Amino acid sequence: MPATTTTTLASLIPTDVVVGEMLAVARDRASLISTCAVARGMKTAKFSHLAAFTAAGVTEGAAVTPAAVTPTATSVTGAPREVPPVQMTRFAMETSEGDMGWLQLGGALGLALGDDQNFLITSVFDTNFDGNYQSATATDGGGAAAALTLACLDLALEQAEGNNTEGLAFAGDAVMVLHPAQWSDIRDDLRTSGNFIAKPEVVGINSALDPSGIAGTYYGVPIIISSKVAANAHKAAAGTGVELVTGAAYSGGNTYKGAIFSLGQAIGFCESMAPNVRTEETALIATGGMNVVAGYVGAAARFSPFLSGIQSAS
């Protein structure tokens, strides 16, 4: 009777190689998670914002009347996120000689997870904080949503510099995140405003398709491009928020939802469990094999007023 052996398919997968490459790609290629305040290893993370204090004249010697300091706390609870299963057939795994493309698999899974994290982050660009929302919107003379222009970026900077719900400049350094179509509009505007191209202190342009996603700068503010920026119904100002427009008051048209916000002080990301892979073996002899599932547990939310939308026609 011929000898028989039993092979555990999971042992054929170099998990450390797959996960290592997956993490490297998810973190380094056009990842927006570096723009957030990140809490790792907890089910729910709490991010707090303390409203600005104001000073005023007082009467010397008058009784002190303290005001209670109550930070606005935002809780973010991680939720499972997964890439659809990838199947490695039993036949392929047992007959391959190191050519399964594990690095390519890890890289592809990392891209998918990184894109999903970017989706969660950009999804908060049109959400309110403490009931308020503000934006700079590109409109034409009739109020319809228009292509993004340098003038609209100027309005976004104006809000970041203090024309906003707080009446104060955004805390720390700022960053802009735009949809590729919005950045294409800016390149078009640059071509018709040639005097700006010769002034790198105004507009700095990086090489196209930069893996970091950083397309350039505008007056020193980095501009990151992400295809996960949403395009949907226009978001109107809410609460004490103000919508600044390049033309007439907005009247209609869907918009891309880019944003300008404070690095690490506007969006909180709770990563309850870091990206990883799990495997599930199927019993079919020829077409069966190992299903590889990549995922993580995370969520994002706004936790401060230091964010303004950048809306333009989609």
PDB file of N, CA and C in Angstrom, residues 54-97:
ATOM      1  N   THR A  54     -11.323  82.941  26.040  1.00  0.00           N
ATOM      2  CA  THR A  54     -11.279  84.356  25.651  1.00  0.00           C
ATOM      3  C   THR A  54     -10.902  85.190  26.865  1.00  0.00           C
ATOM      4  N   ALA A  55     -10.181  86.268  26.618  1.00  0.00           N
ATOM      5  CA  ALA A  55      -9.778  87.178  27.690  1.00  0.00           C
ATOM      6  C   ALA A  55     -10.573  88.465  27.586  1.00  0.00           C
ATOM      7  N   ALA A  56     -10.819  89.111  28.729  1.00  0.00           N
ATOM      8  CA  ALA A  56     -11.561  90.375  28.763  1.00  0.00           C
ATOM      9  C   ALA A  56     -11.109  91.178  29.972  1.00  0.00           C
ATOM     10  N   GLY A  57     -11.485  92.418  29.997  1.00  0.00           N
ATOM     11  CA  GLY A  57     -11.114  93.271  31.113  1.00  0.00           C
ATOM     12  C   GLY A  57     -11.835  92.868  32.392  1.00  0.00           C
ATOM     13  N   VAL A  58     -11.189  93.111  33.522  1.00  0.00           N
ATOM     14  CA  VAL A  58     -11.770  92.791  34.827  1.00  0.00           C
ATOM     15  C   VAL A  58     -11.557  93.963  35.769  1.00  0.00           C
ATOM     16  N   THR A  59     -12.294  93.939  36.853  1.00  0.00           N
ATOM     17  CA  THR A  59     -12.125  94.935  37.910  1.00  0.00           C
ATOM     18  C   THR A  59     -11.175  94.389  38.947  1.00  0.00           C
ATOM     19  N   GLU A  60     -10.087  95.083  39.168  1.00  0.00           N
ATOM     20  CA  GLU A  60      -9.083  94.635  40.125  1.00  0.00           C
ATOM     21  C   GLU A  60      -9.716  94.439  41.497  1.00  0.00           C
ATOM     22  N   GLY A  61      -9.479  93.276  42.069  1.00  0.00           N
ATOM     23  CA  GLY A  61      -9.975  92.981  43.408  1.00  0.00           C
ATOM     24  C   GLY A  61     -11.360  92.383  43.435  1.00  0.00           C
ATOM     25  N   ALA A  62     -12.023  92.291  42.281  1.00  0.00           N
ATOM     26  CA  ALA A  62     -13.369  91.707  42.260  1.00  0.00           C
ATOM     27  C   ALA A  62     -13.295  90.211  42.516  1.00  0.00           C
ATOM     28  N   ALA A  63     -14.395  89.667  42.999  1.00  0.00           N
ATOM     29  CA  ALA A  63     -14.445  88.238  43.289  1.00  0.00           C
ATOM     30  C   ALA A  63     -14.227  87.423  42.020  1.00  0.00           C
ATOM     31  N   VAL A  64     -13.512  86.318  42.170  1.00  0.00           N
ATOM     32  CA  VAL A  64     -13.247  85.435  41.034  1.00  0.00           C
ATOM     33  C   VAL A  64     -14.445  84.531  40.794  1.00  0.00           C
ATOM     34  N   THR A  65     -14.906  84.506  39.555  1.00  0.00           N
ATOM     35  CA  THR A  65     -16.027  83.634  39.185  1.00  0.00           C
ATOM     36  C   THR A  65     -15.551  82.668  38.113  1.00  0.00           C
ATOM     37  N   PRO A  66     -15.112  81.483  38.509  1.00  0.00           N
ATOM     38  CA  PRO A  66     -14.554  80.548  37.524  1.00  0.00           C
ATOM     39  C   PRO A  66     -15.640  79.944  36.643  1.00  0.00           C
ATOM     40  N   ALA A  67     -15.240  79.614  35.436  1.00  0.00           N
ATOM     41  CA  ALA A  67     -16.137  78.920  34.505  1.00  0.00           C
ATOM     42  C   ALA A  67     -15.702  77.462  34.401  1.00  0.00           C
ATOM     43  N   ALA A  68     -16.662  76.596  34.340  1.00  0.00           N
ATOM     44  CA  ALA A  68     -16.348  75.177  34.239  1.00  0.00           C
ATOM     45  C   ALA A  68     -15.703  74.871  32.887  1.00  0.00           C
ATOM     46  N   VAL A  69     -14.667  74.048  32.919  1.00  0.00           N
ATOM     47  CA  VAL A  69     -13.999  73.630  31.692  1.00  0.00           C
ATOM     48  C   VAL A  69     -14.539  72.258  31.306  1.00  0.00           C
ATOM     49  N   THR A  70     -15.250  72.192  30.185  1.00  0.00           N
ATOM     50  CA  THR A  70     -15.880  70.941  29.763  1.00  0.00           C
ATOM     51  C   THR A  70     -15.456  70.614  28.340  1.00  0.00           C
ATOM     52  N   PRO A  71     -14.458  69.754  28.173  1.00  0.00           N
ATOM     53  CA  PRO A  71     -14.049  69.377  26.809  1.00  0.00           C
ATOM     54  C   PRO A  71     -15.167  68.635  26.091  1.00  0.00           C
ATOM     55  N   THR A  72     -15.189  68.780  24.770  1.00  0.00           N
ATOM     56  CA  THR A  72     -16.114  68.008  23.942  1.00  0.00           C
ATOM     57  C   THR A  72     -15.433  66.695  23.575  1.00  0.00           C
ATOM     58  N   ALA A  73     -15.995  65.601  24.055  1.00  0.00           N
ATOM     59  CA  ALA A  73     -15.397  64.281  23.824  1.00  0.00           C
ATOM     60  C   ALA A  73     -16.123  63.556  22.697  1.00  0.00           C
ATOM     61  N   THR A  74     -15.359  62.952  21.813  1.00  0.00           N
ATOM     62  CA  THR A  74     -15.905  62.158  20.714  1.00  0.00           C
ATOM     63  C   THR A  74     -15.398  60.732  20.847  1.00  0.00           C
ATOM     64  N   SER A  75     -16.302  59.787  20.987  1.00  0.00           N
ATOM     65  CA  SER A  75     -15.924  58.372  21.106  1.00  0.00           C
ATOM     66  C   SER A  75     -15.974  57.698  19.738  1.00  0.00           C
ATOM     67  N   VAL A  76     -14.949  56.935  19.437  1.00  0.00           N
ATOM     68  CA  VAL A  76     -14.862  56.217  18.165  1.00  0.00           C
ATOM     69  C   VAL A  76     -14.658  54.736  18.476  1.00  0.00           C
ATOM     70  N   THR A  77     -15.582  53.905  18.012  1.00  0.00           N
ATOM     71  CA  THR A  77     -15.515  52.467  18.262  1.00  0.00           C
ATOM     72  C   THR A  77     -15.162  51.733  16.981  1.00  0.00           C
ATOM     73  N   GLY A  78     -14.095  50.943  17.025  1.00  0.00           N
ATOM     74  CA  GLY A  78     -13.657  50.208  15.847  1.00  0.00           C
ATOM     75  C   GLY A  78     -14.665  49.163  15.404  1.00  0.00           C
ATOM     76  N   ALA A  79     -14.755  48.962  14.093  1.00  0.00           N
ATOM     77  CA  ALA A  79     -15.636  47.949  13.522  1.00  0.00           C
ATOM     78  C   ALA A  79     -14.843  47.113  12.522  1.00  0.00           C
ATOM     79  N   PRO A  80     -15.178  45.825  12.372  1.00  0.00           N
ATOM     80  CA  PRO A  80     -14.412  44.962  11.455  1.00  0.00           C
ATOM     81  C   PRO A  80     -14.537  45.411  10.002  1.00  0.00           C
ATOM     82  N   ARG A  81     -13.413  45.409   9.289  1.00  0.00           N
ATOM     83  CA  ARG A  81     -13.364  45.736   7.860  1.00  0.00           C
ATOM     84  C   ARG A  81     -12.514  44.649   7.200  1.00  0.00           C
ATOM     85  N   GLU A  82     -13.001  44.080   6.086  1.00  0.00           N
ATOM     86  CA  GLU A  82     -12.285  42.986   5.438  1.00  0.00           C
ATOM     87  C   GLU A  82     -12.263  43.130   3.930  1.00  0.00           C
ATOM     88  N   VAL A  83     -11.202  42.562   3.330  1.00  0.00           N
ATOM     89  CA  VAL A  83     -11.100  42.419   1.883  1.00  0.00           C
ATOM     90  C   VAL A  83     -11.773  41.098   1.508  1.00  0.00           C
ATOM     91  N   PRO A  84     -12.489  41.016   0.391  1.00  0.00           N
ATOM     92  CA  PRO A  84     -13.078  39.739  -0.014  1.00  0.00           C
ATOM     93  C   PRO A  84     -12.015  38.633  -0.044  1.00  0.00           C
ATOM     94  N   PRO A  85     -12.368  37.395   0.332  1.00  0.00           N
ATOM     95  CA  PRO A  85     -11.389  36.306   0.408  1.00  0.00           C
ATOM     96  C   PRO A  85     -10.671  36.051  -0.914  1.00  0.00           C
ATOM     97  N   VAL A  86      -9.384  35.731  -0.798  1.00  0.00           N
ATOM     98  CA  VAL A  86      -8.572  35.350  -1.951  1.00  0.00           C
ATOM     99  C   VAL A  86      -8.254  33.868  -1.806  1.00  0.00           C
ATOM    100  N   GLN A  87      -8.553  33.055  -2.836  1.00  0.00           N
ATOM    101  CA  GLN A  87      -8.341  31.617  -2.717  1.00  0.00           C
ATOM    102  C   GLN A  87      -7.054  31.166  -3.390  1.00  0.00           C
ATOM    103  N   MET A  88      -6.261  30.428  -2.649  1.00  0.00           N
ATOM    104  CA  MET A  88      -5.087  29.749  -3.175  1.00  0.00           C
ATOM    105  C   MET A  88      -5.454  28.271  -3.293  1.00  0.00           C
ATOM    106  N   THR A  89      -5.515  27.745  -4.512  1.00  0.00           N
ATOM    107  CA  THR A  89      -5.961  26.359  -4.671  1.00  0.00           C
ATOM    108  C   THR A  89      -4.937  25.388  -4.112  1.00  0.00           C
ATOM    109  N   ARG A  90      -5.426  24.243  -3.674  1.00  0.00           N
ATOM    110  CA  ARG A  90      -4.576  23.198  -3.123  1.00  0.00           C
ATOM    111  C   ARG A  90      -3.518  22.770  -4.136  1.00  0.00           C
ATOM    112  N   PHE A  91      -3.941  22.595  -5.393  1.00  0.00           N
ATOM    113  CA  PHE A  91      -3.010  22.136  -6.423  1.00  0.00           C
ATOM    114  C   PHE A  91      -1.873  23.144  -6.611  1.00  0.00           C
ATOM    115  N   ALA A  92      -2.231  24.417  -6.691  1.00  0.00           N
ATOM    116  CA  ALA A  92      -1.211  25.449  -6.909  1.00  0.00           C
ATOM    117  C   ALA A  92      -0.243  25.531  -5.743  1.00  0.00           C
ATOM    118  N   MET A  93      -0.752  25.429  -4.529  1.00  0.00           N
ATOM    119  CA  MET A  93       0.104  25.574  -3.357  1.00  0.00           C
ATOM    120  C   MET A  93       1.053  24.399  -3.185  1.00  0.00           C
ATOM    121  N   GLU A  94       0.592  23.187  -3.523  1.00  0.00           N
ATOM    122  CA  GLU A  94       1.421  22.010  -3.295  1.00  0.00           C
ATOM    123  C   GLU A  94       2.395  21.744  -4.430  1.00  0.00           C
ATOM    124  N   THR A  95       2.181  22.365  -5.577  1.00  0.00           N
ATOM    125  CA  THR A  95       3.085  22.125  -6.707  1.00  0.00           C
ATOM    126  C   THR A  95       3.953  23.322  -7.046  1.00  0.00           C
ATOM    127  N   SER A  96       3.722  24.471  -6.412  1.00  0.00           N
ATOM    128  CA  SER A  96       4.534  25.657  -6.711  1.00  0.00           C
ATOM    129  C   SER A  96       5.912  25.516  -6.087  1.00  0.00           C
ATOM    130  N   GLU A  97       6.865  26.185  -6.679  1.00  0.00           N
ATOM    131  CA  GLU A  97       8.232  26.179  -6.168  1.00  0.00           C
ATOM    132  C   GLU A  97       8.641  27.625  -5.877  1.00  0.00           C
TER     133      GLU A  97
END
